[in-house]
Coordinates of C-alpha atoms in Angstrom, one line a residue:
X203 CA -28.0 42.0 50.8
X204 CA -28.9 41.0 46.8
X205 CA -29.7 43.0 44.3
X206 CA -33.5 43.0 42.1
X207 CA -32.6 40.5 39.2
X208 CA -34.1 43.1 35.6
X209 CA -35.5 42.2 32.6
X210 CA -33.1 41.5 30.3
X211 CA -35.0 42.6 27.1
X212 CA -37.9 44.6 25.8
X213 CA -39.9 45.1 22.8
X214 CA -41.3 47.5 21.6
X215 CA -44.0 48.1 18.5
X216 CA -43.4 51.5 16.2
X217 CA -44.8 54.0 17.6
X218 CA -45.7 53.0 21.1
X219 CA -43.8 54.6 24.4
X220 CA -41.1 52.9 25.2
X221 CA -40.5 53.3 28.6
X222 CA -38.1 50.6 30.3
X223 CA -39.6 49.4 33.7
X224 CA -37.0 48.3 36.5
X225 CA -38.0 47.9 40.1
X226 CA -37.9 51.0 42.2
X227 CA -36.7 50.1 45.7
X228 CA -36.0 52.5 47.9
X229 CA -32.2 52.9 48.8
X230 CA -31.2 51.5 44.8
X231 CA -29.2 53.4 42.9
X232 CA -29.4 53.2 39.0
X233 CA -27.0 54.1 36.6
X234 CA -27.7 53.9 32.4
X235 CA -23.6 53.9 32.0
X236 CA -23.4 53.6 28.2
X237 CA -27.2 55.6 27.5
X238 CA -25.0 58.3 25.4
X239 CA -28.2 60.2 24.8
X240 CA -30.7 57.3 23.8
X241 CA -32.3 57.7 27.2
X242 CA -34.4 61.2 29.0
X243 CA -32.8 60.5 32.0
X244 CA -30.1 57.5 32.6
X245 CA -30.4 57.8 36.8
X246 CA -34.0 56.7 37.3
X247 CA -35.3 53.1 37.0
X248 CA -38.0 53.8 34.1
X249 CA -36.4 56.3 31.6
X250 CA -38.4 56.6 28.5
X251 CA -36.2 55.6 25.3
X252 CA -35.8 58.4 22.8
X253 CA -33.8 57.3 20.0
X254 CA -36.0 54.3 18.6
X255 CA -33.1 52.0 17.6
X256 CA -32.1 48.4 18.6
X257 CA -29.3 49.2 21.4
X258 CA -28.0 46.9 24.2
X259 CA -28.1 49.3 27.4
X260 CA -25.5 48.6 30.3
X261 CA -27.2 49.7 33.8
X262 CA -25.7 49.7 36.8
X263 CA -27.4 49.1 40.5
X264 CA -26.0 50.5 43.6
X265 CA -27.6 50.0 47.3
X266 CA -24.7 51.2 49.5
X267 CA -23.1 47.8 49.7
X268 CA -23.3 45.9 46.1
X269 CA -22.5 46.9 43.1
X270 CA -23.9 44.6 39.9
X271 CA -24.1 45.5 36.2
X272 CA -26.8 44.0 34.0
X273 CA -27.5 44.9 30.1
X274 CA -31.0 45.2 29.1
X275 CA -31.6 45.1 25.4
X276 CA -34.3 47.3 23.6
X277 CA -35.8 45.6 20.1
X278 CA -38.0 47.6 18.0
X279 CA -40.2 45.9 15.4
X280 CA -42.0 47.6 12.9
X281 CA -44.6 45.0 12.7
X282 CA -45.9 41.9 14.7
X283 CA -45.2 38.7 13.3
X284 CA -47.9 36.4 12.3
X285 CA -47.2 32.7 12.2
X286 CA -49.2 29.3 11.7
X287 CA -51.0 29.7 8.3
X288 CA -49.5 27.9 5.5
X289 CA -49.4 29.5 2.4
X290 CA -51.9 27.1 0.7
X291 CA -54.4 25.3 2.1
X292 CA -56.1 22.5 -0.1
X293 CA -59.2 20.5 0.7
X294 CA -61.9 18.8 -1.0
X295 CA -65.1 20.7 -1.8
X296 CA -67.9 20.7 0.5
X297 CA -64.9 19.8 3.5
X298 CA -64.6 22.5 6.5
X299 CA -60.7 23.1 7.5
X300 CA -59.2 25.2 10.3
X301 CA -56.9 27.1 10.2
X302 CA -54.6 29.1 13.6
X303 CA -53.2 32.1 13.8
X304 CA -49.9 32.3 16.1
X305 CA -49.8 34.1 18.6
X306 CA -53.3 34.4 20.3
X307 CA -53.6 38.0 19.6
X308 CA -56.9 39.8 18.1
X309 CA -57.3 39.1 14.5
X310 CA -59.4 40.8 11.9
X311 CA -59.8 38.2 9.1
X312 CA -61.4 39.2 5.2
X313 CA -63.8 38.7 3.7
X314 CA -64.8 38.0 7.2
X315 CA -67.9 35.9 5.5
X316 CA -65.4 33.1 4.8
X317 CA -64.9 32.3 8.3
X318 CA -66.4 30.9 11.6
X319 CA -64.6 32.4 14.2
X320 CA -63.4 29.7 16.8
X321 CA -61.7 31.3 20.1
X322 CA -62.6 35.1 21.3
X323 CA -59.4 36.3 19.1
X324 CA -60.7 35.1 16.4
X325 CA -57.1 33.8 15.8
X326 CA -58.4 30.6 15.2
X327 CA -61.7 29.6 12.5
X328 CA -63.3 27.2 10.7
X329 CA -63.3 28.1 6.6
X330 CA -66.1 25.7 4.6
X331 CA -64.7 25.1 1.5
X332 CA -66.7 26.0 -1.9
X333 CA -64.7 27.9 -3.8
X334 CA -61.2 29.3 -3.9
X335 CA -60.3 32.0 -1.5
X336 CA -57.4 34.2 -0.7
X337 CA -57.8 35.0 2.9
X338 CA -56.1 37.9 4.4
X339 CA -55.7 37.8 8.6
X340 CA -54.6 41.1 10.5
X341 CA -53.7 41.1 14.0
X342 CA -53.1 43.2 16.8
X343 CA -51.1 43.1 20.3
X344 CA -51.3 44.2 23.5
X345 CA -48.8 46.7 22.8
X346 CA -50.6 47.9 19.6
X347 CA -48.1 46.4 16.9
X348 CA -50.0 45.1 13.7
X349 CA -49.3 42.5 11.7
X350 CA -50.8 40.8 8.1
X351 CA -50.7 37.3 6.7
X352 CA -52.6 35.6 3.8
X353 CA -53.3 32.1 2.7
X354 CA -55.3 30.8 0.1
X355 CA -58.0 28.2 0.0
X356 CA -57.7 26.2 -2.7
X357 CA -60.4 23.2 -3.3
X358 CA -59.6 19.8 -4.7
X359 CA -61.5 17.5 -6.2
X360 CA -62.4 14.4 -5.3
X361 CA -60.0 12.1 -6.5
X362 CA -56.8 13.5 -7.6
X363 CA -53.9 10.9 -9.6
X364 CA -50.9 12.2 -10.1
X365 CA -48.3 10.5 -12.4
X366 CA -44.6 10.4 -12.5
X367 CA -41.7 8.5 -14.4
X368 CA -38.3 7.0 -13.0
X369 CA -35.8 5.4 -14.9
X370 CA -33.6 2.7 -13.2
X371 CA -30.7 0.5 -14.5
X372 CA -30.7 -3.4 -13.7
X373 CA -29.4 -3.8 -10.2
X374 CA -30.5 -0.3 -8.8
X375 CA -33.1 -0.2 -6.1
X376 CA -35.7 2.6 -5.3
X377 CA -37.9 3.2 -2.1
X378 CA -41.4 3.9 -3.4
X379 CA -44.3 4.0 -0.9
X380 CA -42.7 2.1 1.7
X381 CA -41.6 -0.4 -0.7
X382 CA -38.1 -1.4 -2.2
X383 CA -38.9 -1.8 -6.4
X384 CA -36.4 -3.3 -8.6
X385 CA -38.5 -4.2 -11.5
X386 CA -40.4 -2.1 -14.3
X387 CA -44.0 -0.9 -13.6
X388 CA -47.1 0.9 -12.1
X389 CA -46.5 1.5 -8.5
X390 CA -49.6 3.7 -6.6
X391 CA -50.1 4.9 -3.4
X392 CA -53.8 6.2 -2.0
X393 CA -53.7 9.3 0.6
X394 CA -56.9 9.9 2.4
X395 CA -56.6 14.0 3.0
X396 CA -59.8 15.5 4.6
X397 CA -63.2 13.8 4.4
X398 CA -63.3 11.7 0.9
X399 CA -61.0 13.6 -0.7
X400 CA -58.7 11.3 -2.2
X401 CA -55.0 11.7 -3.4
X402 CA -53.5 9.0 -5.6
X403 CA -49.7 9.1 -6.6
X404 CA -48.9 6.5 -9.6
X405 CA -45.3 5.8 -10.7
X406 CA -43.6 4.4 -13.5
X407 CA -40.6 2.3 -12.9
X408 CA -38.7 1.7 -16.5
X409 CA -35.7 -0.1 -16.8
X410 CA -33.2 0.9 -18.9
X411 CA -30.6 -2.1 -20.6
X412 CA -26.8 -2.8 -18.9
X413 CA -24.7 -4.7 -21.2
X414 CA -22.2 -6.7 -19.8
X415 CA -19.7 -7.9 -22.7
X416 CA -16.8 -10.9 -21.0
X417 CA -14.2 -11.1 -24.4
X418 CA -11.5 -13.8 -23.6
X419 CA -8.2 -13.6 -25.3
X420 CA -4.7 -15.7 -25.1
X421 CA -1.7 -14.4 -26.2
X422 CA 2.0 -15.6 -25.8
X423 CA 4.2 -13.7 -24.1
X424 CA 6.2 -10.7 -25.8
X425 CA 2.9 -10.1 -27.1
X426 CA -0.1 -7.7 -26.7
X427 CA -3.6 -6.9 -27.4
X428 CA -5.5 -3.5 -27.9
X429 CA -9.0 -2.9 -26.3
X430 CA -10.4 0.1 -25.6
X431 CA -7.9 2.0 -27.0
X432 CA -5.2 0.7 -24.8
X433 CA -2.7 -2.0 -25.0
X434 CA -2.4 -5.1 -22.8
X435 CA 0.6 -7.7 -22.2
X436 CA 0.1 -8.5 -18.4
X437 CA -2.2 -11.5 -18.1
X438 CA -5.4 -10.5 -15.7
X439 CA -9.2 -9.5 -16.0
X440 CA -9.7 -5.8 -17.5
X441 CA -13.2 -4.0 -17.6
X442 CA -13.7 -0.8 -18.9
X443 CA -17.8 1.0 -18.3
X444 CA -19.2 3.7 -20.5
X445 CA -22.7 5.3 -20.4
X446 CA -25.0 3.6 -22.7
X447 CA -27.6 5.3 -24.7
X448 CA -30.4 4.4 -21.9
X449 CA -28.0 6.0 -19.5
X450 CA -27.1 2.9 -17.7
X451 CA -24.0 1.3 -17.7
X452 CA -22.4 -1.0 -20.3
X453 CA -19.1 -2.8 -19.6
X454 CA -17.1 -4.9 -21.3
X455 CA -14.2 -6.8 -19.5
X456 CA -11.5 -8.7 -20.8
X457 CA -10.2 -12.0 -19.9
X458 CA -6.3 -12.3 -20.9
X459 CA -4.4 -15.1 -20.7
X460 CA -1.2 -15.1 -21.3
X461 CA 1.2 -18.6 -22.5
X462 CA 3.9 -18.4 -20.8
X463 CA 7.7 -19.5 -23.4
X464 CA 8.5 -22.6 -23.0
X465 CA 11.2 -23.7 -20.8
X466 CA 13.3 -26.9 -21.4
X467 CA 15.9 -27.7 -17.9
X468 CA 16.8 -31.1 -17.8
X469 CA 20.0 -30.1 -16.5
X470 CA 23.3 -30.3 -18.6
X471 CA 24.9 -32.9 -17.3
X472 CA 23.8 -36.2 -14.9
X473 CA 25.8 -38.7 -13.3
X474 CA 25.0 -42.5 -12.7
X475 CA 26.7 -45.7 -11.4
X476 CA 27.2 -48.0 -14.5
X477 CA 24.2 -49.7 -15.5
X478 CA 21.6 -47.3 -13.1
X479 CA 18.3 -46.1 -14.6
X480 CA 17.1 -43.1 -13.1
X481 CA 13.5 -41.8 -14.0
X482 CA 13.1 -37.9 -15.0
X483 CA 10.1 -36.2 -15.2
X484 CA 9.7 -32.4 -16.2
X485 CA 7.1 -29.9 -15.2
X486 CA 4.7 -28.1 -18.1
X487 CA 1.3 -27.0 -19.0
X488 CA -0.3 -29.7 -21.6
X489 CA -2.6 -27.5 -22.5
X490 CA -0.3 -25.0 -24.5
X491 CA 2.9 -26.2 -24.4
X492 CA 3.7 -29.6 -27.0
X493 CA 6.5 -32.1 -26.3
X494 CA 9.0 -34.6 -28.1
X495 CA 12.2 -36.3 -27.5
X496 CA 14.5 -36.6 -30.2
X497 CA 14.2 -40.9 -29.6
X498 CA 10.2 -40.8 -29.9
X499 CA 9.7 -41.5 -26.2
X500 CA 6.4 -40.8 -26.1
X501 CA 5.6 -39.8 -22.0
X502 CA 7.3 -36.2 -20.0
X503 CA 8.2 -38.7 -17.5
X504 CA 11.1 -41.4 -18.6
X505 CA 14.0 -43.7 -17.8
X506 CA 17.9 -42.3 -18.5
X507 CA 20.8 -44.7 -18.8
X508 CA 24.4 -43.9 -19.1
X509 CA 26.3 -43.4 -21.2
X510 CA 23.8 -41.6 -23.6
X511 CA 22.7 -37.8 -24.6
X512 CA 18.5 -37.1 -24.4
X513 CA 16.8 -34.2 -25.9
X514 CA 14.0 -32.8 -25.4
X515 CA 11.5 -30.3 -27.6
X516 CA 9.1 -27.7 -26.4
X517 CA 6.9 -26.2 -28.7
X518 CA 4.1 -23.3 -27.2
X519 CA 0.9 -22.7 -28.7
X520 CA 2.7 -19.6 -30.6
X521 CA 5.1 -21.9 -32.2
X522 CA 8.2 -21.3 -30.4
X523 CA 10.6 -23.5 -29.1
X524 CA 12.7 -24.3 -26.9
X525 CA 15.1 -27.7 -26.3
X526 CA 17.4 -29.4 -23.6
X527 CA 20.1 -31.7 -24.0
X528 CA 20.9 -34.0 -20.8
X529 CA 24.5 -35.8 -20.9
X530 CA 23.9 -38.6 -18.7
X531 CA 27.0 -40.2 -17.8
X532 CA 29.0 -42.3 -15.3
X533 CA 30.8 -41.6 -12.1
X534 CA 34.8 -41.4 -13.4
X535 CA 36.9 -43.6 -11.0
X536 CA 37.6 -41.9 -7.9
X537 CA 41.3 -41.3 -7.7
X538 CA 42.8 -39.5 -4.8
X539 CA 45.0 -37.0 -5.0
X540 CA 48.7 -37.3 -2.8
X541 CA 50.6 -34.7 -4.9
X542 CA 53.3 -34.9 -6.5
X543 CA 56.8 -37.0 -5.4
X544 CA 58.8 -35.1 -2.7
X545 CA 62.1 -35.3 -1.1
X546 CA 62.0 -34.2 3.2
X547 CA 64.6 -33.7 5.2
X548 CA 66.6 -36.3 7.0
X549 CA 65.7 -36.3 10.7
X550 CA 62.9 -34.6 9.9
X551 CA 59.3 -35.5 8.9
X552 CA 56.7 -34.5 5.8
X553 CA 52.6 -34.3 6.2
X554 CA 50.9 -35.8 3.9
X555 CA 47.4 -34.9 3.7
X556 CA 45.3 -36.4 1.0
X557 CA 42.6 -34.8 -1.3
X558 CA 39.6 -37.3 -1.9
X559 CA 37.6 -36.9 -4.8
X560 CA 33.9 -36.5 -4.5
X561 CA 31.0 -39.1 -3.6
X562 CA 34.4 -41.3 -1.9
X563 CA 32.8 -43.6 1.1
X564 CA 35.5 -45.2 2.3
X565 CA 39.3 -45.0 1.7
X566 CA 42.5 -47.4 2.8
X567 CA 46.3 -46.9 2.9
X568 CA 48.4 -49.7 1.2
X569 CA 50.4 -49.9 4.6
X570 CA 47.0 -49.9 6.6
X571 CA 47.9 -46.7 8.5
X572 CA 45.0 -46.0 10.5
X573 CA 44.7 -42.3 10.0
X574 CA 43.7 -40.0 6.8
X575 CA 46.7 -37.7 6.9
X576 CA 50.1 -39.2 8.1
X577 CA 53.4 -38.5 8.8
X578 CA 55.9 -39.3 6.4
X579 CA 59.5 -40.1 7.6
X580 CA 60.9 -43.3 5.7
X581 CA 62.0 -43.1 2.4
X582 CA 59.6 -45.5 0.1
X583 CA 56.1 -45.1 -1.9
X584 CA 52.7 -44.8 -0.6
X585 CA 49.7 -46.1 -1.8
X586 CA 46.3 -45.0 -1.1
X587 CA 43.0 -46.8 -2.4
X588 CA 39.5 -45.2 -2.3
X589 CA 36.1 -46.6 -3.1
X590 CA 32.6 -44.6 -4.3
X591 CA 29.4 -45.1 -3.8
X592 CA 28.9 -47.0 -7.4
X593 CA 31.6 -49.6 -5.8
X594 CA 34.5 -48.3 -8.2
X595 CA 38.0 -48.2 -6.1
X596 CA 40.7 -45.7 -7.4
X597 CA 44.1 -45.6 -6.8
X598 CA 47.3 -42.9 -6.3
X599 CA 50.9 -43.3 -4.8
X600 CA 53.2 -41.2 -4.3
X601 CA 57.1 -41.8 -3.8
X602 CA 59.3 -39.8 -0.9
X603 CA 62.7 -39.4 -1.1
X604 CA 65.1 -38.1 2.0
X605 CA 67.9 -35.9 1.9
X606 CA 70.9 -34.2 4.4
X607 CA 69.3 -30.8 4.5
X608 CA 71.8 -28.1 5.6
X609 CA 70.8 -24.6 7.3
X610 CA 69.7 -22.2 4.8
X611 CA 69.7 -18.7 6.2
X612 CA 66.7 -15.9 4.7
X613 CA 65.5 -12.8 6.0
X614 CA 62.9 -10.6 4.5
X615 CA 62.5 -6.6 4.5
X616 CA 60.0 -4.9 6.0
X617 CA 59.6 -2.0 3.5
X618 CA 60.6 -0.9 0.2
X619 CA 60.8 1.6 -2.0
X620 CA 60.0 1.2 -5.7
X621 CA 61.0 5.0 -7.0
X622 CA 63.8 4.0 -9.6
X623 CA 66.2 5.5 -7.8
X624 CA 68.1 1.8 -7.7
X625 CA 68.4 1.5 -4.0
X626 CA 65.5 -0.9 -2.6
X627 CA 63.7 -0.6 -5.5
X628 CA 62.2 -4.3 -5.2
X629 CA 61.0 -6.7 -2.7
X630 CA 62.6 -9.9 -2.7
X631 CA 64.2 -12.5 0.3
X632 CA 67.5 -12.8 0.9
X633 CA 68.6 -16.0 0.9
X634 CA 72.1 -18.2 2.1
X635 CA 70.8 -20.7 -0.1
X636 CA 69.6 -22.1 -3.7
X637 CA 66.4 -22.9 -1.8
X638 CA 63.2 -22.4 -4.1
X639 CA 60.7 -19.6 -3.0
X640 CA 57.0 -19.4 -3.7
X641 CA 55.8 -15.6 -2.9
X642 CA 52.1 -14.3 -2.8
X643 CA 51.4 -11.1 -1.2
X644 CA 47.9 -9.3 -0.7
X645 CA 46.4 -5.6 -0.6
X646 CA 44.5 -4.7 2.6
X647 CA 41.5 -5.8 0.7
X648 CA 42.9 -9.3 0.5
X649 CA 43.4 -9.3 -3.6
X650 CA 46.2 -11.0 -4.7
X651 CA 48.6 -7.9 -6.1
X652 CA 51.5 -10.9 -6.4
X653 CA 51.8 -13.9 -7.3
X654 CA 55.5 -16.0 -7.9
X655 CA 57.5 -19.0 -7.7
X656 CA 61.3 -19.2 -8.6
X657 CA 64.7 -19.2 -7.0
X658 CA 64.8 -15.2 -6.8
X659 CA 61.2 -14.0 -7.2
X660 CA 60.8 -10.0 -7.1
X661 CA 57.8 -7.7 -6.7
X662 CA 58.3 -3.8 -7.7
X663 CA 55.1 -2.6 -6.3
X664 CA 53.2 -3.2 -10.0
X665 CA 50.1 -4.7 -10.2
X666 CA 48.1 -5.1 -13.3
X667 CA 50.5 -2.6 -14.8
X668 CA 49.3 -0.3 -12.6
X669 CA 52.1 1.4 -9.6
X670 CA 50.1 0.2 -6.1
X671 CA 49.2 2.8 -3.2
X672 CA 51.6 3.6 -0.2
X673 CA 49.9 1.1 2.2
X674 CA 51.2 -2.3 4.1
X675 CA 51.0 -5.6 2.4
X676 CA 50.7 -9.0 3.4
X677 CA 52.6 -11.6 2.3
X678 CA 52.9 -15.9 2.6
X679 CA 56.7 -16.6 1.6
X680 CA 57.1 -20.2 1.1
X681 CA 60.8 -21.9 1.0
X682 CA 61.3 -25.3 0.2
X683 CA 63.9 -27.4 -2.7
X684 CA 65.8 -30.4 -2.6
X685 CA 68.1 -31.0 0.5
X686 CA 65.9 -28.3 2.5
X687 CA 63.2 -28.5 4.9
X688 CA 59.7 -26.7 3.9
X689 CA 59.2 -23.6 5.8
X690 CA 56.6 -20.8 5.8
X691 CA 56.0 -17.5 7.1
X692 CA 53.8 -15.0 7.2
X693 CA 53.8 -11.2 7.5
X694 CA 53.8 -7.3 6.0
X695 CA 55.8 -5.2 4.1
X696 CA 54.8 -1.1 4.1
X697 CA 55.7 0.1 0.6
X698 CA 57.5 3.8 0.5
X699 CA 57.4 6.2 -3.0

């Protein structure tokens, strides 16, 4: 079973009936749920609307097995609409235009002389064109509404010019007539309207003047320039635009250089094999920057030879200096480095380790011992003998003496506690012996809070005259001395308050 699909609106003109129309089928129930009034009776399919206001009605349909709701609206217009005239018409005398009336609906025109009517409506007609007219169009619907529109007539002549003015700036661009103009000028365009009426559009294209001003400045630097009321010391391109008087653009840009001071570096100090030349060459701009040595070489790039002192003079466009002085020298002899004499222990052995100096290539012990560091266990001196790169050969010995080393007993504390109070006030070793000790101790930060060598050497927890935290310290205890064998060790202390 389905249910009669309704209108879904009506319209209605002032004053006519309106009735709604729904299909009547026999066995459908209808139901105006929301009339409240507006309608004479909300059970039938065509009640007749009694309030004459816009409303949307909900009706509901009933046929024993379906129920469906539908709204129907109801539009009331005090007028019909007319459409389709505009509201001038132009032509050119003696020319026949026509003009439309929307909708189709019967239409009254006046004066009624001025037109040929076209269609049975009369909504459309032919109007000859001799003199200007204001035409006035009523028109009726079916339903009775009225409606009234008017257009006027309004002849042309002829030929018609019409003249305009645009201003562009160099560079701009404007789309005339199909066309892209960028220069000054008359531009027209002819429009054919009806018959030989003719429509010409002229424009003229002026251009107004851009000024473009470059200005180009060079300063040093620590110096500055003002331009347009601000003040420059970076080295770049600026521009700045204003409105002209022609209403285009003028800019003006500037161009900043900016001379770097000069820089002299030949280096303090250089180092050559005797009788080397070595060539040096510094880096500059020629364009700003003036040279001179002090000897009246005349190039940037020149020989060196030691032993002599060079210096050179910069001098910037500005005026300011700036020199260098280069020490050339030779390579000192290499000597090595075996410390100082020492006495080891009988039975016992000492490690000699060697410091070379630098640029050494080869070295060579007196005694041809094969190896860099050695053992020493015989009294006696040794020699060693090192060569550098400019051939020179340096030389340093170093004498050993042995001794009967007894035992020497030490012991070291593992905390102390510097609070004046007398008792382990101090950290020190204790020792059986008149051994020498060398003590350094660190912070956790490994900063050397102690540094001391003597027979008896003593640290009360002061550092930089300032008392040191409660923490745990490191320490390197060295004991050594004539008639005793070198010994080290390593560990912490944890100072108390």
């Amino acid at each position: 079973l389905t249910l009669p699909d309704i209108a879904g609106e009506y319209h209605f003109c002032a004053g006519a009936k309106p009735v709604l129309s729904l299909p009547m089928i026999p066995g459908l129930v209808y139901f105006w749920k929301n009339a409240g009034g507006r309608l004479n009776d909300p059970t039938v399919p065509n009640p007749t609307v009694i309030v004459p206001q816009d409303f949307d009605f909900l009706v509901e349909m009933n046929n024993g097995y379906c129920t469906s709701a539908s709204t129907v609206s109801v539009r009331f217009q005090d007028s019909l609409l007319l459409q389709g005239l505009p509201d001038t018409a132009r032509a050119c005398i003696g020319d026949t235009i026509q003009l439309t009336v929307l909708p189709d609906v019967a239409c009254t025109w006046e004066p009624s002389a001025a037109v040929i009517c076209l269609n049975p409506n009369c909504s459309s007609v032919a109007v000859p064109v001799v003199q200007p007219e204001v035409l006035t169009v009523t028109g009726m619907d079916s339903l009775g509404c009225t409606g009234v529109v008017k257009t006027v007539v309004v002849p042309e002549e002829k030929e018609v010019i019409l003249r305009d003015t645009v201003a562009l700036c160099p560079g701009e661009s404007i789309e005339l007539f199909g066309q892209t103009v960028t220069e000054a000028g008359w531009y027209c365009d002819t429009t054919g309207m009806t018959g030989s009426c003719l429509e010409i559009t002229c424009v003229l294209v002026q251009l107004g003047d851009t000024l473009t001003t470059n200005v180009a400045m060079t300063i040093c630097e620590g110096q500055s320039v003002t331009l347009f009321g601000e003040v420059f010391t970076e080295e770049g391109i600026w521009c700045r635009t204003t409105v002209g008087s022609t209403g285009c653009d003028s800019t003006v840009c500037l161009t900043l250089t900016v001379i770097p001071d000069p820089v002299a570096d030949l280096g303090s100090e250089l180092f050559l094999c005797a009788g080397d030349t070595a060539w040096i060459m510094v880096d500059l701009d020629p364009d700003n920057t003036a040279f001179s040595w002090t000897d009246g070489w005349p190039d940037l790039e020149r020989p060196v030879t030691p032993i002599n002192t060079y210096v050179l003079i910069l001098t910037d466009a500005c005026g300011q200096p700036d020199s260098s002085l280069l020490v050339v020298d030779t390579w000192p002899l290499p000597i090595p480095d075996l410390g100082p004499d020492t006495t080891f222990c009988q039975d016992s052995f000492y490690l000699l380790q060697p410091v070379l100096p630098a640029g050494t290539i080869s070295w060579m012990w007196s005694d041809s011992f094969p190896q860099l560091d050695r053992p020493v266990s015989e009294e006696g001196w040794y020699t060693l003998f090192v060569t550098d790169s400019c051939g020179q050969t340096g030389v340093d010995s170093v004498f050993f003496a042995s001794a009967f080393c007894g035992p020497c007993e030490w012991d070291i504390p593992n905390v102390f506690t510097p609070n004046g109070d007398g008792v382990n006030d101090v950290f020190r070793v204790y020792k059986t012996c008149e051994a020498v000790i060398h003590m350094r101790i660190y912070d956790r930060w490994g900063q050397v809070v102690f540094d001391e060598t003597g027979p008896d050497p003593m640290w009360n927890g002061v550092a930089r005259g300032v008392d040191q935290p409660m923490e745990v310290y490191a320490y390197v205890i060295t004991l050594s001395g004539d008639g005793f064998s070198r010994e080290v060790r390593r560990g912490d202390v944890t100072l108390v308050r």
